[in-house]
JSON list of C-alpha atoms in Angstrom, two decimals:
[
{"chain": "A", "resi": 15, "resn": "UNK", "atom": "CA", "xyz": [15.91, 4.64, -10.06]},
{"chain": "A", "resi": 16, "resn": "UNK", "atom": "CA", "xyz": [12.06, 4.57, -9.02]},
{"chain": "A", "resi": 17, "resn": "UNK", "atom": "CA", "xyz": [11.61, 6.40, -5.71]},
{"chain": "A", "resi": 18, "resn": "UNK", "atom": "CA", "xyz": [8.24, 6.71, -4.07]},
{"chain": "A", "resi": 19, "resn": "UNK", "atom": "CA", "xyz": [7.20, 8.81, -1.52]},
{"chain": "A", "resi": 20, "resn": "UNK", "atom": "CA", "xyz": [3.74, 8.51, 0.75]},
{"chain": "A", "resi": 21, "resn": "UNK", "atom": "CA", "xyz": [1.48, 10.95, 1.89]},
{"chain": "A", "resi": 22, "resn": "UNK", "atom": "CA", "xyz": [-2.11, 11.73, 3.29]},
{"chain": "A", "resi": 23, "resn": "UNK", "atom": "CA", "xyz": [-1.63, 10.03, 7.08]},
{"chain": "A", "resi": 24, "resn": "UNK", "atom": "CA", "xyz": [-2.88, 11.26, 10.07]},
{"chain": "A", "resi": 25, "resn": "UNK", "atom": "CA", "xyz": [-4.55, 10.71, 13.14]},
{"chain": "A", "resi": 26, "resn": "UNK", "atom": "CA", "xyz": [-8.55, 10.20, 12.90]},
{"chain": "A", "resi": 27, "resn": "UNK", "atom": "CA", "xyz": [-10.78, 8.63, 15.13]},
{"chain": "A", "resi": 28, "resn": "UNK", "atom": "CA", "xyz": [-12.30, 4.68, 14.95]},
{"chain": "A", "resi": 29, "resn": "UNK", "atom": "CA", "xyz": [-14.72, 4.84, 12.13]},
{"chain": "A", "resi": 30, "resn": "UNK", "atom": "CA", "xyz": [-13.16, 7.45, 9.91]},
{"chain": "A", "resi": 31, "resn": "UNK", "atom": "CA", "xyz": [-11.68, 7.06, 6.77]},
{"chain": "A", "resi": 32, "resn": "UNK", "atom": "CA", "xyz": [-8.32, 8.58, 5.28]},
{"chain": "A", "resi": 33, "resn": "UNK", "atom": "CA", "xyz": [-6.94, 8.19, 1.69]},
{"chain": "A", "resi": 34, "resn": "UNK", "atom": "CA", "xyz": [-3.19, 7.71, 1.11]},
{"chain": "A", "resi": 35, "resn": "UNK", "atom": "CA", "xyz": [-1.03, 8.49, -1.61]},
{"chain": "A", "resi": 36, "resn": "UNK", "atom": "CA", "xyz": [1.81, 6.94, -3.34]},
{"chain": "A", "resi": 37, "resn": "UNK", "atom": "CA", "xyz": [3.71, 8.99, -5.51]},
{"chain": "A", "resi": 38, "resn": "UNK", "atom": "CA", "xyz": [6.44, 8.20, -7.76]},
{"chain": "A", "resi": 39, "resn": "UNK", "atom": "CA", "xyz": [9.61, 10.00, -10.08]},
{"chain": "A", "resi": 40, "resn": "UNK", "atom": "CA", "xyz": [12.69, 8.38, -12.02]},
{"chain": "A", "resi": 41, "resn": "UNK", "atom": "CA", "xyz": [11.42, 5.44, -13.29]},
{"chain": "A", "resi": 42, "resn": "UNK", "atom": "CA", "xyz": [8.70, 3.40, -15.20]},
{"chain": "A", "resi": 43, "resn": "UNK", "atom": "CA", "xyz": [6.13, 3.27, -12.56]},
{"chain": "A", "resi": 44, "resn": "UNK", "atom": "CA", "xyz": [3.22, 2.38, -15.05]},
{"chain": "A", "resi": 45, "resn": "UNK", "atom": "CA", "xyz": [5.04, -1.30, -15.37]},
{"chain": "A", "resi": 46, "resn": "UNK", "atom": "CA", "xyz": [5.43, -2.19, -11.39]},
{"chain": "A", "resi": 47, "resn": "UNK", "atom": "CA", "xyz": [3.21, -3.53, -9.96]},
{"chain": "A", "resi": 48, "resn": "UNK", "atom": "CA", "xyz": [2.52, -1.71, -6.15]},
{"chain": "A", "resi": 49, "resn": "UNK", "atom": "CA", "xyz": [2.06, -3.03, -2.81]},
{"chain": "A", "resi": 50, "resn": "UNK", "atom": "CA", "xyz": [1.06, -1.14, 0.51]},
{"chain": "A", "resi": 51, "resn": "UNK", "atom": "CA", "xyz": [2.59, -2.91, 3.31]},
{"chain": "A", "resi": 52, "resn": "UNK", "atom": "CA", "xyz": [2.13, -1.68, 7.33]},
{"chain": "A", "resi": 53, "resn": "UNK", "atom": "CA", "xyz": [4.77, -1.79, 10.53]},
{"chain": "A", "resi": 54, "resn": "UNK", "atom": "CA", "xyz": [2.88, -1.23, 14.00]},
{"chain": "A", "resi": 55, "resn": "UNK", "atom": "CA", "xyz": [5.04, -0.81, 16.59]},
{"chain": "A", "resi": 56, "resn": "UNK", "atom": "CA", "xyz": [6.51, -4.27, 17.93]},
{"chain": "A", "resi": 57, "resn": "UNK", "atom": "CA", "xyz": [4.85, -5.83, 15.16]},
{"chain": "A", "resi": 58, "resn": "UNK", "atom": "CA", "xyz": [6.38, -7.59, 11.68]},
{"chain": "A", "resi": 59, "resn": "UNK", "atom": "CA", "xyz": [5.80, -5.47, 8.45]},
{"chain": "A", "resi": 60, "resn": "UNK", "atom": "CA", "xyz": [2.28, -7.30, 6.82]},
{"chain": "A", "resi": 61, "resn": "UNK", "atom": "CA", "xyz": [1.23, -6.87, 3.62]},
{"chain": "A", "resi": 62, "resn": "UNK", "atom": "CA", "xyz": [-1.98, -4.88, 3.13]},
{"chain": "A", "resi": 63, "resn": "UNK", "atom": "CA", "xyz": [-2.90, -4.23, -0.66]},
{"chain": "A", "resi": 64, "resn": "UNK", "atom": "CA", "xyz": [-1.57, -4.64, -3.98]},
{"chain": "A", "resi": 65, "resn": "UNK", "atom": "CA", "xyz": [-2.14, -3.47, -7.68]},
{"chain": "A", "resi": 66, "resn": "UNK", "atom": "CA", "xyz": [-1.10, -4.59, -10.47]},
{"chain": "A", "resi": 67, "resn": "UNK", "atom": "CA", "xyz": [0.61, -2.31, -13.35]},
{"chain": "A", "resi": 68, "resn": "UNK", "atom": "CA", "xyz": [-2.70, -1.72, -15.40]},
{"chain": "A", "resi": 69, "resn": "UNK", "atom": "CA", "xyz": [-4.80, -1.60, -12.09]},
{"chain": "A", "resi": 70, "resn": "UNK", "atom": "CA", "xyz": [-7.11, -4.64, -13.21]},
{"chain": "A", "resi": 71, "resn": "UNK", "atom": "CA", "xyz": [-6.34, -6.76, -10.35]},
{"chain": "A", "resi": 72, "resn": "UNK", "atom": "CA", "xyz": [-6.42, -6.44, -6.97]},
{"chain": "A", "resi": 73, "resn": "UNK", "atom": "CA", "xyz": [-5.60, -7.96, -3.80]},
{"chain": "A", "resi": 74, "resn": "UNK", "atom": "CA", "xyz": [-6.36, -7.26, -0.15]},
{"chain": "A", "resi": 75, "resn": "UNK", "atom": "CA", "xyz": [-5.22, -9.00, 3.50]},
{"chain": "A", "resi": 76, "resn": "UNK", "atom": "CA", "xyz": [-7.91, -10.20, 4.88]},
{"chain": "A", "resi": 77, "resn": "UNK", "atom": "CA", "xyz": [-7.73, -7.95, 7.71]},
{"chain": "A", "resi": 78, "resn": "UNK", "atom": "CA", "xyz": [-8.64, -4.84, 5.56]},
{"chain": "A", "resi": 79, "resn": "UNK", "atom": "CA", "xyz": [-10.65, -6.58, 2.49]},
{"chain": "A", "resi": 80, "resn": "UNK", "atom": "CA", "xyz": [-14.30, -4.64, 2.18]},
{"chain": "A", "resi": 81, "resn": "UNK", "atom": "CA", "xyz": [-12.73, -1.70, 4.06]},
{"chain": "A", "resi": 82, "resn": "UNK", "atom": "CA", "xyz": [-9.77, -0.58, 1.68]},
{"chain": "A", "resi": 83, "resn": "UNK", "atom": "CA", "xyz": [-9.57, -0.31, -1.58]},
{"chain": "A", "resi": 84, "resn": "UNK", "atom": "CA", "xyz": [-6.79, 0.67, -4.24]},
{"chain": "A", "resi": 85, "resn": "UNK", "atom": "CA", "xyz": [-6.22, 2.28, -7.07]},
{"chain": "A", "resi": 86, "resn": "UNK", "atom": "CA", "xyz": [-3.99, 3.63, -9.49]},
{"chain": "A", "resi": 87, "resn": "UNK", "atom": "CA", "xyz": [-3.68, 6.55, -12.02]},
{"chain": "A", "resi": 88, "resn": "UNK", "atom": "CA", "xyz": [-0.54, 5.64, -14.10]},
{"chain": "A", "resi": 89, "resn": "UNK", "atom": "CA", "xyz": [-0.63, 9.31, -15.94]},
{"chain": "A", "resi": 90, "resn": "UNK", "atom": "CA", "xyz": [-0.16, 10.90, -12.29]},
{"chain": "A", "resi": 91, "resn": "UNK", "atom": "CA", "xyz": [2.31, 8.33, -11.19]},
{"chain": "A", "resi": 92, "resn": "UNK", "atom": "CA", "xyz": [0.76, 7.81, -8.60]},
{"chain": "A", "resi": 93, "resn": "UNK", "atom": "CA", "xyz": [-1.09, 5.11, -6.09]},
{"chain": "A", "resi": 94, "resn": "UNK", "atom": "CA", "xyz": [-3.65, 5.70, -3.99]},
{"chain": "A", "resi": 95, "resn": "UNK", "atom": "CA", "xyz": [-5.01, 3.40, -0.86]},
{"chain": "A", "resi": 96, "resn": "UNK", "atom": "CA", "xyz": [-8.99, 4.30, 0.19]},
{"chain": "A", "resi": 97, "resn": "UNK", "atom": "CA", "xyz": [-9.11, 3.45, 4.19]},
{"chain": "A", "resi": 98, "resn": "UNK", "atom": "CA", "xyz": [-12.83, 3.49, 4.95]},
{"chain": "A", "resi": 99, "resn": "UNK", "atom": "CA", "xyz": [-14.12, 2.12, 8.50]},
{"chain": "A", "resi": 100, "resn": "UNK", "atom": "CA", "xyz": [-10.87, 2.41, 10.30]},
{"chain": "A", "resi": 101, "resn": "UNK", "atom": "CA", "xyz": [-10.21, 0.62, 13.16]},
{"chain": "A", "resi": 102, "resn": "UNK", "atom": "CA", "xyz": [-7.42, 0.59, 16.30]},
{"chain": "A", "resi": 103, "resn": "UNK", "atom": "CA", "xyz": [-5.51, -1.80, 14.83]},
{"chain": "A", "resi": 104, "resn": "UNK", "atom": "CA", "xyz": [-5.17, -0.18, 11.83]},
{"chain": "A", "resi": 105, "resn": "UNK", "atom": "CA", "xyz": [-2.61, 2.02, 13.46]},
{"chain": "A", "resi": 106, "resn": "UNK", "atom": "CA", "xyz": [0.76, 1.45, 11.64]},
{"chain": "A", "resi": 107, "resn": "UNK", "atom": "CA", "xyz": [2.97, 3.23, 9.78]},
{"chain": "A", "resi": 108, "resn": "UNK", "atom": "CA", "xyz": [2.47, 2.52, 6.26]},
{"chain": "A", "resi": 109, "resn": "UNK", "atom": "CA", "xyz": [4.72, 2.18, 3.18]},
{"chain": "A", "resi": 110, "resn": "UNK", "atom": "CA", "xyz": [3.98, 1.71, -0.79]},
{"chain": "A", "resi": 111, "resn": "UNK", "atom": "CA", "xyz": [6.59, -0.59, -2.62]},
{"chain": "A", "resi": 112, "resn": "UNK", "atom": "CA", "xyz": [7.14, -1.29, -5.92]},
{"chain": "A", "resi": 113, "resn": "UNK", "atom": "CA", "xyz": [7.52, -5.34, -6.81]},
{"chain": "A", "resi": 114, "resn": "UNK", "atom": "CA", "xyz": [9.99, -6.52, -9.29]},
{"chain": "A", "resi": 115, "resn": "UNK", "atom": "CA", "xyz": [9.36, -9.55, -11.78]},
{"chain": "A", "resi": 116, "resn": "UNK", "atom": "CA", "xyz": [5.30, -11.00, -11.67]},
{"chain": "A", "resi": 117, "resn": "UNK", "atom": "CA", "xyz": [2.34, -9.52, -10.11]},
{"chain": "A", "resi": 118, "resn": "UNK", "atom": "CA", "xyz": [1.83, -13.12, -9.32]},
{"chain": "A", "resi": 119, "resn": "UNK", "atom": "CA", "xyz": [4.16, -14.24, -8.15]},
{"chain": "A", "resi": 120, "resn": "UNK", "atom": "CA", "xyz": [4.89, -14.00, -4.44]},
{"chain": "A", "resi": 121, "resn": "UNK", "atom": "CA", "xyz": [2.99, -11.02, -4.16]},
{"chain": "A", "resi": 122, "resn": "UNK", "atom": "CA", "xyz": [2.55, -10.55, -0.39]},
{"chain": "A", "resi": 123, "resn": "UNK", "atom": "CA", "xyz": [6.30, -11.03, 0.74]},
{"chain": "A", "resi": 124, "resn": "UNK", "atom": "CA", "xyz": [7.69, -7.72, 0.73]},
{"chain": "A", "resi": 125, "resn": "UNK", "atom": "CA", "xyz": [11.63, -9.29, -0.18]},
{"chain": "A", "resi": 126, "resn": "UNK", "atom": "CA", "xyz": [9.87, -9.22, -3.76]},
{"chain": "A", "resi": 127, "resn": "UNK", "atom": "CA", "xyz": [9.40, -5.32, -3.79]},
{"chain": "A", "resi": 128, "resn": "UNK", "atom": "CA", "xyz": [13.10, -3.51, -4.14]},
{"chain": "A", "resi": 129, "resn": "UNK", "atom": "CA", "xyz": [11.57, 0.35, -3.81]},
{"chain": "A", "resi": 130, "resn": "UNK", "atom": "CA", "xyz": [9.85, 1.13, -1.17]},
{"chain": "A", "resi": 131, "resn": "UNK", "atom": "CA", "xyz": [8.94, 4.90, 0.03]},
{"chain": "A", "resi": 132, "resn": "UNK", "atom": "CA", "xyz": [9.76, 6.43, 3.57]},
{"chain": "A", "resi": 133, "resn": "UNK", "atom": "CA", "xyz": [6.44, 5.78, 4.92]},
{"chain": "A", "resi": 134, "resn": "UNK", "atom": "CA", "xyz": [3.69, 7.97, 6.41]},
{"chain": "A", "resi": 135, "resn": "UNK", "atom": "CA", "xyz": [2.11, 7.08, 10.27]},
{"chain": "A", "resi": 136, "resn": "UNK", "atom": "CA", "xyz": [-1.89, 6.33, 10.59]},
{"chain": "A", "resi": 137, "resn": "UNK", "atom": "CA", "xyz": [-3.13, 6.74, 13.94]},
{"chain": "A", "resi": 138, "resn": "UNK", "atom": "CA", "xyz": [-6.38, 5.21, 14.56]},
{"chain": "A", "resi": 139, "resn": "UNK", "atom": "CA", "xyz": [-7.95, 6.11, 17.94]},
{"chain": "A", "resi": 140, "resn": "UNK", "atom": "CA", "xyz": [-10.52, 4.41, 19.74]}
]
């Protein structure tokens, strides 16, 4: 079974950028698609990013799109998400996922991803 495990948050100040990782063992990551969601505290989860399984396409919230970026290196297993120009509300704890069935299909509802990793916090300070 694919598990996934984040890494690479922290606390930085407005402005800053961090890079996190998504790493993954047990299964055939290089065919699922992967999705970064985010959970800030009294919020719903919201979908941030996604890649697809040969990293060719992309998509981005609108909340983050010119500021993040992702990317994927299937021979490392592993996902990354670039965070460049953070701001406040970027404060969540964040999780990668992997998505079952299409890239296309229903890609920003997180029922569609079945693995999901642990989660790492991003503090954003003002």
């Amino acid at each position: 079974q694919l598990q996934l495990v984040e890494s690479g948050g922290g606390l930085v100040q407005a402005g800053d950028s961090l890079r996190l990782a998504c790493a993954a063992s047990g299964g055939a990551f290089g065919m699922y698609p992967i999705g970064w969601f985010r959970q800030a505290p009294g919020k719903e989860r919201e979908f941030v990013a996604a890649i697809n399984f040969d990293g060719v396409n992309t998509d981005f919230a609108d909340s983050v799109k010119g500021r993040f970026t992702i990317s994927r290196d299937n021979a490392k297993n592993t996902v990354y998400l670039q965070m460049n120009g953070l701001e406040p509300d970027d404060t969540a704890v964040y999780y990668c996922a992997a998505k079952s069935g299409s890239y296309y299909n229903n890609l920003r509802s997180g029922r569609q991803y079945p693995y999901w990793g642990q989660g790492t916090q991003v503090t954003v300070s003002s």
